[in-house]
Amino acid sequence: MSEELLNIKNLKTYFHTENGIVPSVDDVSITINKGETLAIVGESGSGKSVTSLSIMRLIDSPGKIEEGEILFNGKDIVPVPMKEMRALRGNDIAMIFQEPLTSLNPVFTIGNQMSESIKLHQKKNKKEAKKLSIEMLQKVGIPRADKVFDSFPHSLSGGMRQRVMIAMALSCNPQLLIADEPTTALDVTIQAQILKLMKNLVTELNTSILLITHDLGVVAEMADRVVVMYAGQVVEETDVFTLFQDPKHPYTKGLMDSTPKIHELKDELSSIPGAVPSPLDYPKGCRFIDRCPFAMKKCAEEHPNLEEILPKHSVRCWLHEEKVVDLHDTKSFA
Amino acid sequence: MNNYFVRRILQIIPVLLIISFIVFSLVFVAGDPVALMLPDDASQEDVELLRESLGLNEPFLVQYGTYVANFVQGDFGESYRYGQDAMSVVLERLPATLELAIAALLIALVISIPLGIWSATKQNSGIDLIATGAAVLGKAMPNFWLGIMLILLFSVSLSMFPVSGRGTLAHLVLPSITLGTGIAAEMTRLIRSSMIETLNQDYVRTAKSKGLKNRIVVYKHAFRNSLIPVITITALQTSTLVGGTLITETVFSWPGMGQLLIQAVNTRDMAIVQASVFVIALLVILMNLIADLLYRLLDPRIKYN
């Protein structure tokens, strides 16, 4: 279980825009073990998608990985030449995206797009690639897979398209699957099916998952461990049970509080006031300070570090500097 | 889909009727051809006689009616100048014009596709800047001026190509460059912007994430999708192309339809004007039909019902 597959060390991905430097990913360190599902949670603009694209080295200009290492099976893939990187992409590290309609090329058949990577990475001929593609389509529960093989993306439903994306991503048996909001664009009923499918398949194939989401329901369903990101940084990291039971960062607590719970009667949904600060102008101290009900003098002056305050539970917050504080029954977000 | 094309072909008929009416009206308004047909010392009686025999004394609508009745039977009248059936005079000149137009279009495609893709993939680089600058220049240069400059440089100074006329491949070089430059410029800019848009699409990111080579990502996944607006403009460009041939053919004395049409307008040779405009209109309509067919081939989402 504890064998390390991916180890991101102090990753910094910055975008050099006309208005200044945007530190989308700012000193992020994450590890994923073999067979494990790690979820990255955060609002839009927290840097979770940029982190995943950095792993694939798919950051386009004006973005750039400035610093840090991305160790995949112990080897740093940041400096490797593109040719070597392409051999990893789609083969050892595969990715599925949020919007299955726009993520599939509208002018090529499903079969064409699926066979492409199989032929490339597994050195199979056209016929073998077709056979494997159809097998994969059947595996993800697509009826009449041989027919779907010859159809175009627009003739499939959203759920079907995402199944195709999953089949495509898993066709070369990757060690790591990066799923960037895989169910966000789908109906709730289809979401559950897709999550279940992903879970079954990765267990079967022993694939690790990096799950990018803002949906805590999906996290609870899928993840072993959770990383909470805010304003380009990791603010809390722990296992999924601890995170839900005992969140230690005020931001995580805010996220939990703003998720409606079925057994609670509430007149109003709570939310975290304010918005993520502009990345061009992060506060000197804690980046969450403007929205935090626990903000202290120190928070404005010094930037907190990510500290392991309890075994396997790290938090970036001054609140726990001297002693670990229980956030339950404390001030909540009105 | 067959129904669609039958319908599209049937739609050509009213379009041609409208065009014929406009052309007929314009020629009618332009004045009396008789004065140009007869020698200066012709008597008023001769003029009247000729007008009578050509049916030019009839009211406008009657003249138009006669014209349409003949036109439906494939009779475009007789050229005053050539003393022959107007349509056969025009059709005789058609191959020369098609040759020039196709050569120009080929030149435009060969230049604009690689240049457009190149500057899109290397957006805001030096190459992109030069390509964009060249495209603006190419678009800004008028055909007749470019033609004259090319003649001055390559025919007069360097004696590399013939000054004018048609015959060998060498004769085709300068006129087709003259005609192709403006189209190449327009298409380069179009392909560039269309490619920039498709290169930012999610499916291009998916293609990259599969580990495909850059060449395949650009030429297979992005280019095919960026072709649809390009085809629309190429089809629309055919009308520019025809307009361009009028000027280019005149500059290079290229014996095509354009030159014939200009001469016919100058001599008020109504039958030739009408027959040429008819053929040009038909060519433009056909090109648009071909463009529609190509859309269907390129994009499976487009269905014709």
XYZ file of C-alpha atoms in Angstrom:
639
model
C 0.000 0.000 0.000
C 2.647 2.472 0.973
C 4.778 2.224 -2.145
C 5.068 5.680 -3.601
C 3.907 6.215 -7.177
C 3.894 9.971 -7.486
C 5.731 12.416 -5.308
C 5.379 16.106 -6.058
C 7.909 18.203 -4.206
C 7.550 21.951 -3.822
C 5.930 22.428 -7.207
C 5.598 25.999 -8.411
C 3.696 26.644 -11.642
C 3.432 30.298 -12.525
C 1.698 32.101 -15.350
C 3.475 35.128 -16.726
C 0.623 37.379 -17.772
C 0.636 40.970 -18.937
C -0.637 42.066 -15.535
C 2.062 40.232 -13.631
C 3.012 36.791 -12.410
C 0.157 34.518 -11.345
C 1.380 31.847 -8.924
C -1.351 29.305 -9.738
C 0.463 26.489 -7.981
C 2.677 27.775 -5.206
C 4.891 25.327 -3.380
C 2.647 22.281 -3.541
C 3.836 18.915 -2.294
C 1.690 15.833 -2.754
C 2.316 12.107 -2.716
C 0.183 9.334 -4.110
C 0.825 5.726 -3.252
C 0.215 2.789 -5.533
C -3.428 1.802 -5.679
C -4.483 4.835 -3.689
C -7.075 7.462 -4.549
C -6.100 10.975 -3.609
C -8.595 13.781 -3.966
C -7.641 17.403 -4.411
C -10.460 19.656 -3.272
C -10.771 23.355 -3.733
C -12.716 26.213 -5.269
C -12.230 27.438 -8.808
C -8.865 29.107 -9.039
C -7.343 27.157 -6.165
C -4.770 25.621 -8.503
C -6.048 22.048 -8.491
C -6.387 21.719 -12.276
C -3.066 23.434 -12.905
C -1.453 20.937 -10.538
C -2.844 18.051 -12.562
C -1.838 19.609 -15.889
C 1.639 20.200 -14.465
C 1.967 16.476 -13.785
C 1.155 15.835 -17.447
C 3.459 18.715 -18.436
C 0.523 20.157 -20.366
C 1.023 23.708 -19.161
C 1.072 25.995 -22.167
C 2.736 29.348 -22.444
C 2.486 31.789 -20.661
C 2.449 29.153 -17.894
C 5.616 27.447 -16.740
C 6.781 25.018 -14.080
C 9.191 27.270 -12.252
C 10.487 25.008 -9.540
C 10.002 21.680 -7.906
C 10.174 18.017 -8.707
C 7.530 15.598 -9.894
C 8.805 12.133 -9.105
C 6.934 9.423 -10.954
C 8.132 5.980 -9.856
C 11.091 7.752 -8.339
C 12.108 9.623 -11.487
C 11.764 13.384 -11.819
C 9.667 14.025 -14.943
C 9.969 17.808 -14.938
C 13.274 17.942 -16.828
C 12.727 14.938 -19.145
C 12.567 15.691 -22.877
C 9.120 15.915 -24.472
C 9.642 12.697 -26.379
C 10.052 10.762 -23.146
C 7.112 12.637 -21.625
C 4.890 11.638 -24.554
C 5.738 7.995 -23.903
C 4.353 8.435 -20.371
C 1.235 10.349 -21.354
C -1.720 8.155 -22.119
C 0.378 5.130 -21.270
C 1.516 5.355 -17.630
C -0.394 8.506 -16.748
C -3.811 8.956 -18.311
C -6.275 11.736 -17.859
C -10.017 12.241 -18.073
C -11.581 15.632 -18.204
C -14.626 17.433 -16.967
C -16.530 17.978 -20.185
C -16.795 14.736 -22.153
C -18.444 16.379 -25.153
C -15.714 18.874 -25.871
C -12.961 16.513 -24.789
C -13.652 14.140 -27.650
C -12.802 15.290 -31.138
C -16.115 15.801 -32.976
C -14.831 14.845 -36.415
C -13.337 11.430 -35.666
C -15.113 8.249 -34.637
C -14.852 6.885 -31.109
C -12.916 3.961 -32.538
C -10.442 6.173 -34.314
C -9.750 8.134 -31.143
C -9.494 5.062 -28.949
C -7.251 3.088 -31.283
C -4.904 6.026 -31.641
C -3.246 5.671 -28.246
C -3.463 1.876 -28.226
C -1.605 1.699 -31.527
C 0.920 4.243 -30.310
C 1.709 2.879 -26.864
C 1.035 -0.821 -27.193
C 2.409 -1.173 -30.722
C -0.696 -2.994 -31.840
C -1.988 -3.123 -35.396
C -5.326 -1.729 -36.460
C -7.232 -4.950 -35.966
C -5.820 -5.669 -32.508
C -6.404 -2.076 -31.466
C -10.025 -2.366 -32.560
C -10.457 -5.567 -30.600
C -8.994 -4.061 -27.450
C -11.026 -0.852 -27.861
C -14.250 -2.822 -28.108
C -13.254 -4.867 -25.065
C -12.623 -1.676 -23.123
C -15.937 -0.201 -24.247
C -17.690 -3.330 -23.026
C -15.802 -3.106 -19.749
C -17.129 0.380 -19.081
C -20.635 -0.901 -19.680
C -21.365 0.386 -23.139
C -24.017 -1.678 -24.903
C -23.411 -2.557 -28.569
C -19.770 -1.598 -28.208
C -18.908 -2.557 -31.787
C -21.500 -0.080 -33.027
C -20.308 2.664 -30.705
C -16.775 2.044 -32.003
C -17.882 3.386 -35.376
C -20.025 6.250 -34.132
C -19.161 9.872 -33.647
C -19.137 11.553 -30.206
C -22.183 13.727 -30.915
C -24.408 10.680 -31.267
C -23.734 9.548 -27.680
C -25.209 10.837 -24.416
C -23.094 12.676 -21.843
C -22.767 9.649 -19.589
C -21.803 7.450 -22.540
C -19.176 9.928 -23.643
C -17.623 9.962 -20.194
C -17.614 6.165 -20.223
C -15.793 6.362 -23.545
C -13.275 8.779 -22.012
C -12.717 6.367 -19.125
C -12.340 3.426 -21.506
C -9.871 5.451 -23.554
C -7.885 6.517 -20.501
C -7.703 3.007 -19.064
C -7.026 1.244 -22.379
C -3.255 1.291 -21.913
C -3.517 0.220 -18.302
C -2.047 3.353 -16.733
C -0.486 3.404 -13.268
C -1.994 6.791 -12.555
C -5.349 8.124 -13.661
C -5.883 11.842 -13.297
C -9.589 12.603 -13.228
C -10.282 16.319 -13.447
C -13.860 16.863 -12.268
C -14.979 13.680 -14.052
C -18.615 13.928 -13.017
C -19.251 17.647 -12.794
C -20.890 17.898 -16.202
C -23.134 14.885 -15.672
C -26.584 14.313 -14.218
C -26.599 13.213 -10.583
C -27.820 9.696 -11.380
C -25.180 9.285 -14.059
C -22.557 10.699 -11.663
C -23.098 7.832 -9.269
C -22.812 5.278 -12.068
C -19.605 6.790 -13.369
C -18.031 6.959 -9.907
C -18.934 3.365 -9.211
C -17.508 2.351 -12.557
C -14.258 4.181 -11.926
C -13.948 2.678 -8.488
C -14.498 -0.861 -9.734
C -12.108 -0.525 -12.613
C -9.253 0.980 -10.660
C -9.569 -1.700 -8.016
C -9.470 -4.311 -10.755
C -6.493 -2.758 -12.506
C -4.767 -1.467 -9.338
C -4.563 2.040 -10.747
C -3.934 5.047 -8.544
C -6.264 7.991 -8.978
C -5.684 11.676 -8.590
C -9.192 13.008 -8.333
C -9.694 16.723 -8.836
C -13.044 17.907 -7.588
C -14.942 20.561 -5.712
C -17.666 18.117 -4.766
C -17.247 16.783 -1.228
C -19.801 14.075 -1.965
C -17.512 12.699 -4.646
C -14.583 12.900 -2.228
C -16.423 10.915 0.422
C -17.392 8.324 -2.168
C -14.013 7.845 -3.786
C -10.996 9.111 -1.885
C -8.579 7.461 0.521
C -6.764 10.675 1.307
C -7.667 14.299 0.671
C -5.652 17.399 -0.072
C -7.465 20.710 0.339
C -6.100 23.507 -1.794
C -6.669 27.210 -1.392
C -5.143 30.028 -3.435
C -2.505 27.825 -5.034
C -1.411 26.096 -1.844
C -2.210 22.990 0.131
C -3.955 24.080 3.331
C -4.843 20.683 4.758
C -4.004 17.085 4.069
C -5.270 13.973 5.805
C -7.250 10.800 5.270
C -10.832 11.089 4.190
C -12.417 10.042 7.482
C -10.410 12.465 9.580
C -11.111 15.275 7.144
C -14.845 14.863 7.435
C -14.867 14.234 11.160
C -12.263 16.633 12.351
C -11.289 19.315 9.849
C -8.513 21.482 11.222
C -8.248 24.304 8.721
C -10.965 26.960 8.988
C -11.343 26.818 5.192
C -11.981 23.069 5.254
C -14.467 23.579 8.041
C -16.153 26.266 5.950
C -16.390 23.848 3.029
C -17.935 21.193 5.269
C -20.403 23.657 6.744
C -21.506 24.847 3.339
C -22.391 21.323 2.261
C -26.064 20.715 3.065
C -26.630 17.625 5.174
C -29.703 15.507 4.873
C -30.318 15.033 8.602
C -30.024 18.694 9.486
C -32.854 21.147 9.259
C -31.587 24.538 8.197
C -33.367 27.599 6.967
C -30.350 28.928 5.219
C -27.313 27.309 3.670
C -24.101 28.579 5.148
C -21.368 29.820 2.889
C -17.860 31.147 3.231
C -18.089 34.922 2.916
C -15.881 36.739 0.432
C -13.920 35.331 -2.461
C -10.497 33.882 -3.197
C -7.995 36.759 -3.264
C -6.560 37.799 -6.606
C -3.458 35.737 -7.343
C -1.754 38.931 -8.498
C -2.087 40.328 -5.025
C -1.998 37.661 -2.318
C -1.879 38.957 1.242
C 1.511 38.884 2.942
C 0.335 36.577 5.703
C -2.252 33.820 5.454
C -4.106 33.846 2.140
C -7.388 32.945 3.828
C -7.229 35.823 6.308
C -9.979 37.981 4.772
C -12.529 35.176 4.993
C -11.463 33.512 8.211
C -13.564 33.872 11.402
C -10.518 32.853 13.472
C -8.121 35.395 12.008
C -5.528 36.661 14.494
C -2.870 39.330 14.437
C -0.199 36.833 13.486
C -2.178 35.694 10.435
C -1.764 39.118 8.861
C 1.949 39.276 9.539
C 3.357 35.873 8.793
C 2.604 33.282 6.143
C 1.855 29.946 7.839
C 3.639 26.756 6.813
C 2.079 23.373 6.264
C 2.757 21.543 9.537
C 1.949 17.992 10.571
C -0.056 18.802 13.688
C -1.293 15.269 14.266
C 0.006 12.015 12.788
C -0.693 12.070 9.046
C -2.676 15.259 9.366
C -1.066 18.444 8.061
C -2.550 21.927 8.240
C -1.394 25.364 7.120
C -2.814 27.492 9.941
C -1.482 29.503 12.896
C -4.447 28.463 14.999
C -2.827 25.145 15.852
C 0.651 26.560 16.447
C 0.752 26.033 20.195
C -1.897 23.425 20.713
C -4.241 21.648 18.373
C -7.627 23.327 18.480
C -10.888 21.516 17.974
C -12.899 23.434 15.415
C -16.184 21.790 16.342
C -18.589 23.964 18.242
C -16.537 27.012 17.550
C -17.416 30.071 15.579
C -18.799 29.045 12.274
C -19.330 30.888 9.041
C -22.559 32.778 9.398
C -29.148 14.063 -48.035
C -29.951 13.420 -51.713
C -33.159 15.347 -51.255
C -31.170 18.207 -49.889
C -28.981 18.409 -52.941
C -31.877 18.087 -55.354
C -33.462 20.981 -53.525
C -30.242 22.960 -53.627
C -29.906 22.391 -57.368
C -33.511 23.449 -57.970
C -32.827 26.605 -55.988
C -30.300 27.597 -58.626
C -33.132 28.362 -61.070
C -34.725 31.339 -59.276
C -31.243 32.648 -58.410
C -30.263 32.641 -62.069
C -33.542 34.325 -63.050
C -32.931 37.124 -60.565
C -29.367 37.519 -61.791
C -30.532 37.628 -65.394
C -33.023 40.364 -64.541
C -30.409 42.475 -62.769
C -27.879 42.077 -65.566
C -30.469 42.777 -68.219
C -31.611 45.926 -66.409
C -28.064 47.195 -65.962
C -27.206 46.658 -69.609
C -30.498 48.276 -70.613
C -29.762 51.335 -68.497
C -26.176 51.511 -69.776
C -27.390 52.705 -73.152
C -27.955 51.954 -76.761
C -25.471 49.650 -78.460
C -26.552 50.709 -81.937
C -24.494 53.881 -81.866
C -21.345 51.831 -81.347
C -22.272 49.191 -83.900
C -22.748 51.509 -86.839
C -20.096 53.739 -88.424
C -20.116 57.399 -87.414
C -21.649 58.561 -90.715
C -24.643 56.207 -90.560
C -27.953 57.908 -91.226
C -30.756 58.185 -88.706
C -32.740 55.800 -90.889
C -30.044 53.112 -90.656
C -30.015 53.507 -86.892
C -33.777 53.106 -86.707
C -33.674 50.136 -89.011
C -31.059 48.356 -86.939
C -32.904 49.160 -83.719
C -36.071 47.754 -85.201
C -34.371 44.569 -86.410
C -32.707 43.986 -83.023
C -35.992 44.524 -81.221
C -34.565 47.454 -79.283
C -37.677 49.573 -79.815
C -39.824 47.241 -77.765
C -40.678 48.174 -74.137
C -38.273 46.976 -71.432
C -40.408 44.132 -70.103
C -41.105 42.790 -73.578
C -37.395 42.814 -74.347
C -36.691 41.056 -71.077
C -39.432 38.505 -71.762
C -37.968 37.703 -75.168
C -34.546 37.446 -73.570
C -35.711 34.997 -70.895
C -37.634 32.930 -73.414
C -34.492 32.553 -75.511
C -32.258 32.036 -72.497
C -34.403 29.160 -71.251
C -33.831 27.479 -74.598
C -30.093 27.972 -74.210
C -30.019 30.842 -76.667
C -28.134 33.813 -75.240
C -28.332 35.768 -78.439
C -25.736 36.599 -80.969
C -22.661 38.684 -80.261
C -22.730 41.924 -82.273
C -18.998 41.895 -82.385
C -18.170 38.291 -83.135
C -21.221 37.518 -85.199
C -21.507 34.201 -83.345
C -23.648 32.627 -80.681
C -22.669 34.498 -77.481
C -22.570 31.450 -75.247
C -20.159 29.594 -77.500
C -17.854 32.613 -77.555
C -17.916 32.664 -73.754
C -17.431 28.922 -73.378
C -14.461 29.083 -75.714
C -12.811 31.431 -73.227
C -13.852 29.464 -70.135
C -10.911 26.989 -70.038
C -8.361 29.826 -69.956
C -10.124 31.438 -66.999
C -10.507 28.155 -65.154
C -6.829 27.419 -65.708
C -5.849 30.759 -64.220
C -8.306 30.531 -61.343
C -7.295 27.008 -60.369
C -3.587 27.839 -60.566
C -4.156 30.908 -58.379
C -6.198 28.934 -55.873
C -3.509 26.237 -55.715
C -0.821 28.834 -55.099
C -2.987 30.385 -52.402
C -3.549 27.033 -50.667
C 0.081 25.948 -50.880
C 1.195 29.201 -49.269
C -1.597 29.804 -46.789
C -2.063 26.357 -45.195
C 1.493 25.877 -43.915
C 1.947 29.564 -43.151
C -1.371 29.812 -41.293
C -0.719 26.678 -39.238
C 2.831 27.694 -38.562
C 1.978 31.121 -37.273
C -0.879 29.684 -35.179
C 1.364 27.149 -33.462
C 4.071 29.743 -32.930
C 1.681 32.471 -31.888
C 3.277 35.878 -31.243
C 6.698 34.629 -32.298
C 8.880 36.310 -34.920
C 7.574 33.927 -37.573
C 4.004 34.782 -36.690
C 4.759 38.474 -36.856
C 6.385 38.175 -40.280
C 3.569 35.974 -41.613
C 0.906 38.358 -40.332
C 2.767 41.324 -41.789
C 3.132 39.581 -45.135
C -0.573 38.735 -45.112
C -1.554 42.344 -44.506
C 0.763 43.463 -47.289
C -0.557 40.793 -49.653
C -4.120 41.839 -48.953
C -3.317 45.528 -49.347
C -1.639 45.281 -52.749
C -4.114 45.821 -55.569
C -4.059 43.116 -58.268
C -3.363 45.429 -61.155
C -0.420 47.068 -59.371
C 1.091 43.747 -58.293
C 0.699 42.452 -61.856
C 2.478 45.447 -63.336
C 5.270 45.233 -60.746
C 5.769 41.524 -61.463
C 5.903 42.235 -65.193
C 8.433 45.008 -64.627
C 10.656 42.850 -62.467
C 10.422 39.361 -63.931
C 9.557 40.041 -67.555
C 11.142 43.375 -68.379
C 14.219 43.435 -66.131
C 14.977 39.747 -65.627
C 13.345 38.357 -68.794
C 12.326 35.248 -66.853
C 8.688 35.051 -67.867
C 6.658 36.244 -70.839
C 4.941 39.610 -70.493
C 1.531 38.501 -71.586
C -0.586 35.948 -73.390
C -1.336 32.306 -72.778
C 0.328 29.135 -73.957
C 3.149 27.568 -71.973
C 3.382 26.998 -68.251
C 5.737 30.000 -68.067
C 2.880 32.193 -69.266
C 0.788 31.054 -66.313
C 3.307 31.913 -63.581
C 2.949 35.689 -63.235
C -0.832 35.943 -63.698
C -1.504 33.160 -61.201
C 0.841 34.728 -58.623
C -0.879 38.075 -59.163
C -4.284 36.563 -58.654
C -3.238 34.147 -55.890
C -1.454 36.625 -53.594
C -4.524 38.395 -52.279
C -6.350 35.117 -51.713
C -3.311 33.581 -50.008
C -3.128 36.587 -47.704
C -6.788 36.377 -46.750
C -6.620 32.622 -46.208
C -3.408 32.747 -44.152
C -5.057 35.077 -41.693
C -8.173 32.967 -41.629
C -6.360 29.660 -41.129
C -4.255 31.241 -38.405
C -7.211 32.460 -36.384
C -9.189 29.284 -36.971
C -6.223 27.155 -35.877
C -5.609 29.262 -32.774
C -9.210 28.648 -31.809
C -9.109 24.893 -32.365
C -5.713 24.515 -30.687
C -7.343 25.786 -27.493
C -10.142 23.243 -27.625
C -10.496 20.529 -25.016
C -10.085 17.722 -27.545
C -6.650 19.033 -28.473
C -5.699 18.804 -24.798
C -7.100 15.249 -24.765
C -5.022 14.394 -27.831
C -1.907 15.757 -26.119
C -2.731 13.868 -22.930
C -2.766 10.638 -24.949
C 0.892 11.156 -25.751
C 0.381 11.802 -29.446
C 3.119 13.504 -31.391
C 2.756 17.219 -31.840
C 2.493 16.782 -35.597
C -0.532 14.495 -35.209
C -2.134 16.781 -32.630
C -1.797 19.772 -34.946
C -2.481 18.264 -38.355
C -4.992 15.589 -37.476
C -6.896 16.832 -34.461
C -6.727 20.584 -34.857
C -6.423 21.227 -38.575
C -9.364 19.144 -39.679
C -11.607 21.021 -37.257
C -10.309 24.400 -38.333
C -11.056 23.671 -41.995
C -14.775 24.391 -41.866
C -14.579 28.187 -41.670
C -11.702 28.023 -44.134
C -13.864 26.250 -46.686
C -16.650 28.765 -46.279
C -14.287 31.595 -47.034
C -12.642 29.726 -49.895
C -16.048 29.279 -51.477
C -16.817 32.949 -50.954
C -13.394 33.793 -52.340
C -14.356 32.309 -55.688
C -16.367 35.438 -56.365
C -13.291 37.521 -55.505
C -11.367 35.160 -57.722
C -13.685 35.877 -60.628
C -13.458 39.612 -59.964
C -9.705 39.206 -59.780
C -9.560 37.403 -63.095
C -11.241 40.364 -64.778
C -8.363 42.613 -63.747
C -5.549 40.092 -63.980
C -6.627 38.891 -67.400
C -6.705 42.460 -68.646
C -3.243 43.253 -67.223
C -1.698 40.123 -68.728
C -3.835 40.001 -71.899
C -4.917 36.560 -70.758
C -7.493 35.353 -73.265
C -10.108 34.365 -70.709
C -13.675 35.214 -69.881
C -12.720 38.211 -67.768
C -10.982 39.931 -70.612
C -13.887 39.087 -72.894
C -16.376 40.501 -70.411
C -14.479 43.777 -70.037
C -14.310 44.166 -73.805
C -17.973 43.307 -74.128
C -18.910 45.926 -71.542
C -16.846 48.533 -73.376
C -18.485 47.712 -76.689
C -21.948 47.167 -75.169
C -21.996 43.663 -76.569
C -25.041 42.782 -74.468
C -25.267 39.136 -75.431
C -21.682 38.453 -74.369
C -22.091 40.361 -71.096
C -25.209 38.409 -70.255
C -23.747 35.049 -71.208
C -20.520 35.695 -69.239
C -22.318 36.869 -66.131
C -24.550 33.816 -66.376
C -21.530 31.505 -66.491
C -19.786 33.341 -63.644
C -22.923 33.197 -61.505
C -23.234 29.500 -62.195
C -19.591 28.953 -61.186
C -20.071 30.784 -57.895
C -23.228 28.817 -57.131
C -21.479 25.555 -57.948
C -18.545 26.413 -55.690
C -20.924 27.051 -52.823
C -22.584 23.733 -53.449
C -19.212 21.995 -53.411
C -18.409 23.757 -50.134
C -21.633 22.375 -48.647
C -20.670 18.900 -49.765
C -17.240 19.273 -48.199
C -18.716 20.358 -44.866
C -20.597 17.106 -44.747
C -17.444 15.164 -45.435
C -15.419 17.052 -42.837
C -17.875 17.324 -40.008
C -20.161 14.416 -39.181
C -22.283 16.665 -36.985
C -23.604 18.535 -40.010
C -26.700 16.912 -41.386
C -28.838 18.164 -44.226
C -32.543 17.760 -43.833
